[in-house]
GROMACS .gro file of N, CA and C in nm:
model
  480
    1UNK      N    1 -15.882  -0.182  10.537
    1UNK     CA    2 -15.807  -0.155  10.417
    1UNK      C    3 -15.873  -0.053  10.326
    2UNK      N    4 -16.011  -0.011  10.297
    2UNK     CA    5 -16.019   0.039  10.211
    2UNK      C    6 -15.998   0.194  10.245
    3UNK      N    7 -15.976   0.225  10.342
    3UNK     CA    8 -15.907   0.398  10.332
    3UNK      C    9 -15.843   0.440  10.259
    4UNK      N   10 -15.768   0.365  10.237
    4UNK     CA   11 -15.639   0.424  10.164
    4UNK      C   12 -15.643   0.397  10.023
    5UNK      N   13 -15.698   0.267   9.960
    5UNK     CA   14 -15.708   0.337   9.809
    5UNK      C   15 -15.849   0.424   9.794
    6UNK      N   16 -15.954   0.467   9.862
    6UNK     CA   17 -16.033   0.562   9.871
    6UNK      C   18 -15.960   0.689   9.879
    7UNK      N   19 -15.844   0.702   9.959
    7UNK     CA   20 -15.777   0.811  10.029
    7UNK      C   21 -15.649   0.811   9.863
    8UNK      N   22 -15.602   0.724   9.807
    8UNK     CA   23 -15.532   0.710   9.720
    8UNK      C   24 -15.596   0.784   9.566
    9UNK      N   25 -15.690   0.805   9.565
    9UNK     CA   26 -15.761   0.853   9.432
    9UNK      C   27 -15.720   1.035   9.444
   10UNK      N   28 -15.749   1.098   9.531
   10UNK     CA   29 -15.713   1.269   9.563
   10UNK      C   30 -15.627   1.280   9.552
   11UNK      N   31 -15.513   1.262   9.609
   11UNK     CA   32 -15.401   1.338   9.627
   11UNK      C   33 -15.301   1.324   9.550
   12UNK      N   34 -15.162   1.376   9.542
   12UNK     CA   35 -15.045   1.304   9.465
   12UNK      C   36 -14.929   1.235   9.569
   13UNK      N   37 -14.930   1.314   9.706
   13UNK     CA   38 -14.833   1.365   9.830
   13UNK      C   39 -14.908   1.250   9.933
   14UNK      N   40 -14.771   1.154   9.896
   14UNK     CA   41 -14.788   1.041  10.040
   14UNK      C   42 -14.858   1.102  10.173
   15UNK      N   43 -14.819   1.184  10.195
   15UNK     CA   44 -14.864   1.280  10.373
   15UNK      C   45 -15.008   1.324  10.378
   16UNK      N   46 -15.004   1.387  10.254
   16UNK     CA   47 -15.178   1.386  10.241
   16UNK      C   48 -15.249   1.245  10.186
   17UNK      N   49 -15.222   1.173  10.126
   17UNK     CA   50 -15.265   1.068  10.109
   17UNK      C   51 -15.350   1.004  10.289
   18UNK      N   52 -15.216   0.937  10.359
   18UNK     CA   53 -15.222   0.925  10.502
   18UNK      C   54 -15.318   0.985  10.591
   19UNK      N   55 -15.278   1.141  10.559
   19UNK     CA   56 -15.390   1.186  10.625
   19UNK      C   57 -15.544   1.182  10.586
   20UNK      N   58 -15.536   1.187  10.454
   20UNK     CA   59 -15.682   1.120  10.414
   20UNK      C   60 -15.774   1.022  10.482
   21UNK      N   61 -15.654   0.925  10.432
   21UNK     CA   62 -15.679   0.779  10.483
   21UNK      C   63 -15.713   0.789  10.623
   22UNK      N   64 -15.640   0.851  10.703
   22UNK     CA   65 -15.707   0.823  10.862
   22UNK      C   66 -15.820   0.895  10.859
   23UNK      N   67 -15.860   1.050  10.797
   23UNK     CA   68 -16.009   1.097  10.796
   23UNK      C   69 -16.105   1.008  10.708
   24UNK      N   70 -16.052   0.945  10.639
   24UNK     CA   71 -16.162   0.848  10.605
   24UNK      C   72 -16.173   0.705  10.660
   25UNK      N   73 -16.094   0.688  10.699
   25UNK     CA   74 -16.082   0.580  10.821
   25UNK      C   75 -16.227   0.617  10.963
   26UNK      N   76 -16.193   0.725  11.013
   26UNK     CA   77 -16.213   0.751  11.139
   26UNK      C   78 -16.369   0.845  11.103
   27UNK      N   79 -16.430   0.870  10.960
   27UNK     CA   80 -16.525   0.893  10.909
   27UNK      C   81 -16.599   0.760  10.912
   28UNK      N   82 -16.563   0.662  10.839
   28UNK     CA   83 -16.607   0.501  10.817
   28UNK      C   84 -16.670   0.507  10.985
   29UNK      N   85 -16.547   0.473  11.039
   29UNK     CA   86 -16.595   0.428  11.174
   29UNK      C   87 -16.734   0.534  11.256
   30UNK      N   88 -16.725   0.682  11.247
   30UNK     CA   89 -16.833   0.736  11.322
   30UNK      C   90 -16.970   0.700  11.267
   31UNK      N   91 -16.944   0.720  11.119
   31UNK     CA   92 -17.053   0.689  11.084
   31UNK      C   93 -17.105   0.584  11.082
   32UNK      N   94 -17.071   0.467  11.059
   32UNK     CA   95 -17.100   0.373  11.048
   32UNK      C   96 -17.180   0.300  11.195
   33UNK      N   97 -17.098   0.362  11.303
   33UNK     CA   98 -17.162   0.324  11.461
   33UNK      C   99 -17.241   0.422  11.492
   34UNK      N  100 -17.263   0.524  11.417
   34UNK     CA  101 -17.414   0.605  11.439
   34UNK      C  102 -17.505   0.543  11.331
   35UNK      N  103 -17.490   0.474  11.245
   35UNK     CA  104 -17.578   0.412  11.185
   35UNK      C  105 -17.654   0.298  11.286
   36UNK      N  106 -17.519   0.244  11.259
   36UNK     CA  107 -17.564   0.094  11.355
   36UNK      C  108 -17.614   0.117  11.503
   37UNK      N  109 -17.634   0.224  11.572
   37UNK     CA  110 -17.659   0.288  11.690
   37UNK      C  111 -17.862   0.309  11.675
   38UNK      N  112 -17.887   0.359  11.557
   38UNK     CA  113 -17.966   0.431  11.539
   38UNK      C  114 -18.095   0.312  11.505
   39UNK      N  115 -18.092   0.180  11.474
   39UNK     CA  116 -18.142   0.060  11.447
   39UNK      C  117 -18.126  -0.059  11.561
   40UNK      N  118 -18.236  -0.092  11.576
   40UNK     CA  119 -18.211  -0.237  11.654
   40UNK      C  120 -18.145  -0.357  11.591
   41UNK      N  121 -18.103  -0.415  11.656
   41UNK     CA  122 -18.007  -0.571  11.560
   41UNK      C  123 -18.003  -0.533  11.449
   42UNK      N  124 -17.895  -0.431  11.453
   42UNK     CA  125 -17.769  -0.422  11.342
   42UNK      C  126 -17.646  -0.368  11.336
   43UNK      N  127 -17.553  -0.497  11.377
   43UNK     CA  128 -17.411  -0.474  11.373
   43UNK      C  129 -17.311  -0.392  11.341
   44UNK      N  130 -17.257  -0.333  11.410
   44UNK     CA  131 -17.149  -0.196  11.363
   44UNK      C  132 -17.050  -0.256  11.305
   45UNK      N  133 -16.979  -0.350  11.277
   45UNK     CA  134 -16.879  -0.358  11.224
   45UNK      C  135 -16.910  -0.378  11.029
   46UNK      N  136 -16.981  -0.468  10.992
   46UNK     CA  137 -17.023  -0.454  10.860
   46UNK      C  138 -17.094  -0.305  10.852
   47UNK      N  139 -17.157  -0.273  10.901
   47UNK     CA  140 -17.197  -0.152  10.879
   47UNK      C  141 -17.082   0.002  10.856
   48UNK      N  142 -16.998  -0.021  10.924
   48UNK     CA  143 -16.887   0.071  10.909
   48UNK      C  144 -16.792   0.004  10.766
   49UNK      N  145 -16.805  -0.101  10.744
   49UNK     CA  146 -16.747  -0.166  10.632
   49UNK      C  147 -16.794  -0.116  10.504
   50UNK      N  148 -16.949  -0.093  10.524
   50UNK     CA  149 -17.041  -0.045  10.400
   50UNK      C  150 -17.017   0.062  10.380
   51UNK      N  151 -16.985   0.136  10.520
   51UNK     CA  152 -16.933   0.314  10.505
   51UNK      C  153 -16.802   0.302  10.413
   52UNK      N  154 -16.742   0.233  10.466
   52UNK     CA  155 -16.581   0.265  10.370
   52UNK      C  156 -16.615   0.202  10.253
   53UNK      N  157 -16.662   0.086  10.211
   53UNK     CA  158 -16.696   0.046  10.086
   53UNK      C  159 -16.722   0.159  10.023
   54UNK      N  160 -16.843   0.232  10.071
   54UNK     CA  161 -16.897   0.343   9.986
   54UNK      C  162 -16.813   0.457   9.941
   55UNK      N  163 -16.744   0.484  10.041
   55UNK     CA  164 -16.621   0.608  10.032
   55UNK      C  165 -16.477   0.559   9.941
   56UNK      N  166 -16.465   0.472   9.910
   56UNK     CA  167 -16.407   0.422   9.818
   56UNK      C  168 -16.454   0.416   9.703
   57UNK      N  169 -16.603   0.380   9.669
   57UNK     CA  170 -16.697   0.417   9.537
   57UNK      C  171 -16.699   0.522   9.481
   58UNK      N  172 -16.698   0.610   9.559
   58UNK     CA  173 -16.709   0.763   9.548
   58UNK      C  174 -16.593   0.842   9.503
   59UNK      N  175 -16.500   0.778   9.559
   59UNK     CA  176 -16.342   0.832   9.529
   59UNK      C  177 -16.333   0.740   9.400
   60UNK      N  178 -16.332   0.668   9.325
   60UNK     CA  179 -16.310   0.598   9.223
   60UNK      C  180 -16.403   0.672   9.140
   61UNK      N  181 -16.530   0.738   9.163
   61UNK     CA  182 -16.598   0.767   9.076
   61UNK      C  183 -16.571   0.912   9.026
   62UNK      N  184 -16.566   0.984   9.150
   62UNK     CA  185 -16.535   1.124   9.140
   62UNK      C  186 -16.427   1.216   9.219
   63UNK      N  187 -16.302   1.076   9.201
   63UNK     CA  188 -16.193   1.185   9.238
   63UNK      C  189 -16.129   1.300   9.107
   64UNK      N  190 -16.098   1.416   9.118
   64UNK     CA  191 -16.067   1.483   9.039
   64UNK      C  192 -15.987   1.446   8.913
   65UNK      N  193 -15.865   1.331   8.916
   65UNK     CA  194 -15.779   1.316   8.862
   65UNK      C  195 -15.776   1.186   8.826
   66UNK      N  196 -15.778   1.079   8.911
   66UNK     CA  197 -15.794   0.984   8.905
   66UNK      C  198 -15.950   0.916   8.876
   67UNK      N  199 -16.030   0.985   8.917
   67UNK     CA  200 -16.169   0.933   8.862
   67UNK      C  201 -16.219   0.902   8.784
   68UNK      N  202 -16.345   0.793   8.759
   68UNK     CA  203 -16.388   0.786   8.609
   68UNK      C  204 -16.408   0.871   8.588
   69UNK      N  205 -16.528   0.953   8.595
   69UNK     CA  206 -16.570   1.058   8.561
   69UNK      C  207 -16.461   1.162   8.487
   70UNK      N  208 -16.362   1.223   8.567
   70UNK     CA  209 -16.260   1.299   8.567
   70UNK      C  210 -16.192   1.186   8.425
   71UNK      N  211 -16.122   1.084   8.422
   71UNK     CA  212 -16.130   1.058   8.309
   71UNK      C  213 -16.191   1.014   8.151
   72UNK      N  214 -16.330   1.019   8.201
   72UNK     CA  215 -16.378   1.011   8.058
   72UNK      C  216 -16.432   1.139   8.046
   73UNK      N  217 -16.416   1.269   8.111
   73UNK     CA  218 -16.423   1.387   8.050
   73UNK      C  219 -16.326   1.451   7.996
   74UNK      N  220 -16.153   1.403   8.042
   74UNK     CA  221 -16.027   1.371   7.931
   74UNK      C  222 -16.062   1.324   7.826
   75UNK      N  223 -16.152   1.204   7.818
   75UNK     CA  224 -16.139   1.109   7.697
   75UNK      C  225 -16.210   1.182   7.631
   76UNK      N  226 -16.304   1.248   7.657
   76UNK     CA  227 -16.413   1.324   7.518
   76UNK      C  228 -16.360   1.470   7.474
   77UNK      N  229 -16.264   1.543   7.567
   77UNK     CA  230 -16.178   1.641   7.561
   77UNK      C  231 -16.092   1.602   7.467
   78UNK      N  232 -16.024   1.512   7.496
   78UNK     CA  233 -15.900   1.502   7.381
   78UNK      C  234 -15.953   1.454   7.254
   79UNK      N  235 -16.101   1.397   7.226
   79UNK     CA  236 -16.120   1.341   7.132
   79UNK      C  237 -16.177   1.450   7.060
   80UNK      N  238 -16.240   1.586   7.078
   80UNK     CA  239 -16.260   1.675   6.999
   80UNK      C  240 -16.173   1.735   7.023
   81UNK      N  241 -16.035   1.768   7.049
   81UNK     CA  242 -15.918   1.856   7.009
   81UNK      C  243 -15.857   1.739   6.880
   82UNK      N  244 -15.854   1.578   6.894
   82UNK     CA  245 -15.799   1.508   6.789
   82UNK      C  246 -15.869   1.563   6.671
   83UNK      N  247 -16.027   1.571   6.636
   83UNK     CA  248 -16.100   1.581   6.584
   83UNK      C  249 -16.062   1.728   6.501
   84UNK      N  250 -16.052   1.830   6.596
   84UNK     CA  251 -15.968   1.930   6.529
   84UNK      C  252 -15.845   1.941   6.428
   85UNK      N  253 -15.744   1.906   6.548
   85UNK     CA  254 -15.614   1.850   6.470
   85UNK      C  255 -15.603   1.780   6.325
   86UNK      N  256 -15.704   1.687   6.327
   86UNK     CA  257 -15.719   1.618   6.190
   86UNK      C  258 -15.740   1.728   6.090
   87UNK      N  259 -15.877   1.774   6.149
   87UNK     CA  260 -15.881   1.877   6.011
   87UNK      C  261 -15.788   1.968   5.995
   88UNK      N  262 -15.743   2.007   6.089
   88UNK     CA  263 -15.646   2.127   6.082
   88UNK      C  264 -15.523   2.071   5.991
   89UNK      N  265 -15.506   1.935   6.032
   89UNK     CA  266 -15.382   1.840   5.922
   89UNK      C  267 -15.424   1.812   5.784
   90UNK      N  268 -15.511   1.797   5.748
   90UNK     CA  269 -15.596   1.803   5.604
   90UNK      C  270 -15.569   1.916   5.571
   91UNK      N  271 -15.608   1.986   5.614
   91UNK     CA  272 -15.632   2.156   5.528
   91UNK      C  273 -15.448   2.210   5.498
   92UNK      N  274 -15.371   2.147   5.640
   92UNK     CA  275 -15.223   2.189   5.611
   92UNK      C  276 -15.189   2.146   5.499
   93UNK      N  277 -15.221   1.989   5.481
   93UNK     CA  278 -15.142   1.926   5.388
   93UNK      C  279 -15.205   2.014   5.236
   94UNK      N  280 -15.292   2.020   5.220
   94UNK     CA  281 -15.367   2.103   5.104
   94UNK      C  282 -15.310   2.206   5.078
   95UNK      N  283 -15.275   2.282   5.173
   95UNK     CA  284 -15.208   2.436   5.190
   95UNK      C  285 -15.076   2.476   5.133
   96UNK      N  286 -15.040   2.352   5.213
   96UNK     CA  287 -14.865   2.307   5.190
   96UNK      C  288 -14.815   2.278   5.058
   97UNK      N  289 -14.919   2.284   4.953
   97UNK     CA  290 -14.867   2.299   4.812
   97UNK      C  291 -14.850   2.434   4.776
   98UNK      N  292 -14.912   2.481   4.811
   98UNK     CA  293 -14.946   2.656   4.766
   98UNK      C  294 -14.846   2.738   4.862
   99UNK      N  295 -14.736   2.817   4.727
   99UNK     CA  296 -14.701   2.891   4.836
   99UNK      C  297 -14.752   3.008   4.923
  100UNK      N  298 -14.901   3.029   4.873
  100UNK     CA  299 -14.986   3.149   4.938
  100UNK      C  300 -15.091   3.083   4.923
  101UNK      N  301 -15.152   3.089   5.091
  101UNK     CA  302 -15.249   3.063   5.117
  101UNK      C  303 -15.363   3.072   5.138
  102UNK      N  304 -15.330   3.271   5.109
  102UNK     CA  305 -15.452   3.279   5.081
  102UNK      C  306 -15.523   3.294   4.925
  103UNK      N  307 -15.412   3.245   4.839
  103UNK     CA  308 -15.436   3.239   4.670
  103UNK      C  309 -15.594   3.135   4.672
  104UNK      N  310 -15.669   3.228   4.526
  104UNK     CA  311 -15.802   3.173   4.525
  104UNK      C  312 -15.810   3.033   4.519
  105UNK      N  313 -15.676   2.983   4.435
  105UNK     CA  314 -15.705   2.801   4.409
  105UNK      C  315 -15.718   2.764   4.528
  106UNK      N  316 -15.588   2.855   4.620
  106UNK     CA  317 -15.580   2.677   4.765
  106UNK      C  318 -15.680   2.718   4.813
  107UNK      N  319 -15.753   2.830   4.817
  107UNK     CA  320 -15.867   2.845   4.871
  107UNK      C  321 -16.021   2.753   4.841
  108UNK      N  322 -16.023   2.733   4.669
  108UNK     CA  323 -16.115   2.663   4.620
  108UNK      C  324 -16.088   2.509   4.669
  109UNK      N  325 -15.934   2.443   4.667
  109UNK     CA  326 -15.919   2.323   4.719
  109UNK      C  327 -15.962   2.318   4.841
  110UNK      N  328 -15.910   2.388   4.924
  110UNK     CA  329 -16.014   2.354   5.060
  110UNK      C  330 -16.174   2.368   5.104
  111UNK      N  331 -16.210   2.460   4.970
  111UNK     CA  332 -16.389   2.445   5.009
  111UNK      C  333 -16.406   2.352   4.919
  112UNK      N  334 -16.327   2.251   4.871
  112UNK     CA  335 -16.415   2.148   4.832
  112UNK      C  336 -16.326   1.987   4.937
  113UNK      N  337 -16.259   2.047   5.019
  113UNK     CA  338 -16.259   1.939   5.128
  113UNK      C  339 -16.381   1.918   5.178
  114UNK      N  340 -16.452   1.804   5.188
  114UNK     CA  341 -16.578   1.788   5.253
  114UNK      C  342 -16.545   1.741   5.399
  115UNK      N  343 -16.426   1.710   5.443
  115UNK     CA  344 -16.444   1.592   5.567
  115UNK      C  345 -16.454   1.710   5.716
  116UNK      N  346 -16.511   1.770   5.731
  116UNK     CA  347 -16.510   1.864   5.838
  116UNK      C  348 -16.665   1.916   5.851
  117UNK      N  349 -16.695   1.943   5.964
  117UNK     CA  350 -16.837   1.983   6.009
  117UNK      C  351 -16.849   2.137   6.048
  118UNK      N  352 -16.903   2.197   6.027
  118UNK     CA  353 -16.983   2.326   6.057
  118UNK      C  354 -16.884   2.396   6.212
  119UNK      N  355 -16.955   2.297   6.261
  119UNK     CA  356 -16.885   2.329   6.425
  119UNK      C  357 -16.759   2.301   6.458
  120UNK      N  358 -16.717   2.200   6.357
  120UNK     CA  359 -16.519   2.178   6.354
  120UNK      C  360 -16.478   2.348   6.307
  121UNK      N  361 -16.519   2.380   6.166
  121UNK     CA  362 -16.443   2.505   6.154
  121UNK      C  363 -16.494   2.596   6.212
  122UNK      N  364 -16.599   2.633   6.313
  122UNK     CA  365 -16.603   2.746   6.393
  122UNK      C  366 -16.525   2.717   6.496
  123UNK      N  367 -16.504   2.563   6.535
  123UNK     CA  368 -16.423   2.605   6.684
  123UNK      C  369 -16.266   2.658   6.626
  124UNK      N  370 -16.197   2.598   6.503
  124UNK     CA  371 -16.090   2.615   6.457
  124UNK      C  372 -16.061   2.764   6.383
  125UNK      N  373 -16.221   2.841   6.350
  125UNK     CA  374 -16.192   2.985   6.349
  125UNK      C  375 -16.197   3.047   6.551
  126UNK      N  376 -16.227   3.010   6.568
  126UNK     CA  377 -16.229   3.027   6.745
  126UNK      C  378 -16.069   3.072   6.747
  127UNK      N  379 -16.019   2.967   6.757
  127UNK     CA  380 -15.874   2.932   6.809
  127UNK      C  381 -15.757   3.051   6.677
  128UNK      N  382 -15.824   3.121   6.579
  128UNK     CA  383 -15.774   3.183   6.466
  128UNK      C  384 -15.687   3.071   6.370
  129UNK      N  385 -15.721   2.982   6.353
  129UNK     CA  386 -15.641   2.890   6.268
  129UNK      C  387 -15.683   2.861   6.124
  130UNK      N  388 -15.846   2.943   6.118
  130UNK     CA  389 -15.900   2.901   5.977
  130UNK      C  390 -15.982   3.060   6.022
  131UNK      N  391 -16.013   3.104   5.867
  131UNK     CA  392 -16.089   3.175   5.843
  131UNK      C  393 -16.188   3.173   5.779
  132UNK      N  394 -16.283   3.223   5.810
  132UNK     CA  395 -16.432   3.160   5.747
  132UNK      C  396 -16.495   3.309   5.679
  133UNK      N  397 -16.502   3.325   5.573
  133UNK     CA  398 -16.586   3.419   5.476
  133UNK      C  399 -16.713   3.424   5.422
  134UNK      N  400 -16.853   3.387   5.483
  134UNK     CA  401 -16.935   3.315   5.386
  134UNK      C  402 -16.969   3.170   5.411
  135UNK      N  403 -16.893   3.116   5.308
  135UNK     CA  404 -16.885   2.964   5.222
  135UNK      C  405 -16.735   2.949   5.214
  136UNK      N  406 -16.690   3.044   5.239
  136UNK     CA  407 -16.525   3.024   5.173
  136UNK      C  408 -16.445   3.058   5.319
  137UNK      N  409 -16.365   2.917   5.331
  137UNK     CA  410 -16.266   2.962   5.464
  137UNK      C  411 -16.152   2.903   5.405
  138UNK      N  412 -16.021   2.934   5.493
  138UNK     CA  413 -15.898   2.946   5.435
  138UNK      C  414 -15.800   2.920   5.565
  139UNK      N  415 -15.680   2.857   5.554
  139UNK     CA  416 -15.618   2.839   5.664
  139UNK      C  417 -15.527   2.955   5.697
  140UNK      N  418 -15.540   3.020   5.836
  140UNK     CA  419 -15.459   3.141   5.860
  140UNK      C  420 -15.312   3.130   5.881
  141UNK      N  421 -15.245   3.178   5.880
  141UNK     CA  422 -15.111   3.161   5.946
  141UNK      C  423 -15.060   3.128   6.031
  142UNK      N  424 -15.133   3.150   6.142
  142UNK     CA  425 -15.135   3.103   6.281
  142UNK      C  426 -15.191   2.990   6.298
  143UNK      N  427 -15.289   2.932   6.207
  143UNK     CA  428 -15.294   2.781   6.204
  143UNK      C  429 -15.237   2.684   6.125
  144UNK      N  430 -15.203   2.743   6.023
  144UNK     CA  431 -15.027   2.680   5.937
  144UNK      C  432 -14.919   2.640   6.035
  145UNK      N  433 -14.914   2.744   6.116
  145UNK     CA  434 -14.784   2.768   6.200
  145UNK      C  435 -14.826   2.663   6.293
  146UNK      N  436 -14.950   2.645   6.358
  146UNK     CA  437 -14.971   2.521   6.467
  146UNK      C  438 -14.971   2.384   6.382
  147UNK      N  439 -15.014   2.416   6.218
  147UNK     CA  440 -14.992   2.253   6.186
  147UNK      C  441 -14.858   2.224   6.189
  148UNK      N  442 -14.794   2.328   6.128
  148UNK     CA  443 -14.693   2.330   6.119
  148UNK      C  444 -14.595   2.223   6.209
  149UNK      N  445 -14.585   2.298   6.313
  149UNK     CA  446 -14.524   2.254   6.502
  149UNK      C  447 -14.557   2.114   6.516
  150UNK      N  448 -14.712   2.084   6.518
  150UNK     CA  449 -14.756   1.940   6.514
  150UNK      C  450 -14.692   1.847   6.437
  151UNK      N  451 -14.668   1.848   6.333
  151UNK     CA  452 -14.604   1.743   6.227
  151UNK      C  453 -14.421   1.719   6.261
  152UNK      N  454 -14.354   1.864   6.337
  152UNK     CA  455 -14.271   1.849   6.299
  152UNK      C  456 -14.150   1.745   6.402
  153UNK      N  457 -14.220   1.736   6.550
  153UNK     CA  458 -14.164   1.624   6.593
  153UNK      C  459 -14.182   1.512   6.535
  154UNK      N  460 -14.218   1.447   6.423
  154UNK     CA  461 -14.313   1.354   6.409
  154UNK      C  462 -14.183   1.299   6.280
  155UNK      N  463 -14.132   1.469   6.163
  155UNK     CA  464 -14.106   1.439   6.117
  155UNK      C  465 -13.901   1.448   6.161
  156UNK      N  466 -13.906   1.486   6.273
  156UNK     CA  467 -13.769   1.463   6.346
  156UNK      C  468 -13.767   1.299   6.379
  157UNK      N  469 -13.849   1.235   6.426
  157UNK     CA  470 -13.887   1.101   6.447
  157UNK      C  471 -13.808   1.009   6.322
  158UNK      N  472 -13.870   1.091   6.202
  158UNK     CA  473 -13.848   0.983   6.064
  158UNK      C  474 -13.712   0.956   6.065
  159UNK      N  475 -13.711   1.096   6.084
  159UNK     CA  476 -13.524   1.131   6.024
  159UNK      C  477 -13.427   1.030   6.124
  160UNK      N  478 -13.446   0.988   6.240
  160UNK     CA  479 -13.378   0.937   6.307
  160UNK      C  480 -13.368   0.796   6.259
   0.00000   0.00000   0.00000
């Protein structure tokens, strides 16, 4: 049995799935009886068992998509784009009083937002969404326009 959820972690496509599964099937088995070949009194059948055990570990650990790995490097990915987003939603909402954004007040209101780090607004001048002068950064247009987009399914949601 364990081929196939070993063989189940790669692919998306039943056919390749299958075919997995029998190369890791028919992997289990060589190896496992060249193990057990290579030692005195020790059984090929648990031994080929340990092979697929293992090849199933491996695929759980580091299949591309399905893997831990592969997902908790999603999880820390999406958690510094959230991390962004937030600020980028702070600074909108600040903005969003002023009808010009780049006027000195909304400018002074946002350098005295404290909740953002050094490396939040360089990655968010990265992306052109904030501009950074100095000491003094300011939200660009193009990152108005992305808070913008963000909020607004949200506020189609209400309305319903």
């Amino acid at each position: 049995l364990a081929p196939a959820p070993a063989a189940r972690q790669w692919p998306n496509s039943l056919s390749v799935m299958i075919f997995l599964a029998a190369v890791f099937g028919a992997f289990s088995g060589v190896l496992g009886t060249a193990i057990s070949a290579s030692q005195n009194n020790l059984s090929t059948g648990p031994i080929i068992v340990l092979v697929a055990a293992g090849l199933v570990l491996l695929s759980f650990v580091f299949a591309p998509q399905r893997g831990l790995l592969a997902k908790r490097i999603r999880f820390y990915r999406n958690r510094k784009e959230l991390n962004l987003r937030k600020t980028l939603s702070v600074m909108y909402h600040i903005a969003q009083n002023h009808k010009d954004i780049s006027h000195p007040h909304a400018i002074k209101i946002l350098n005295n937002f404290h909740g953002y780090t050094r490396k939040t607004l360089n990655k968010l001048e990265e992306k052109n969404w904030v501009e950074i002068r100095g000491n003094q950064w300011s939200l660009t247009a193009k990152g108005y326009q992305e808070a913008e987009n963000f909020y607004k399914p949200q506020e189609a949601m209400q309305d319903l």
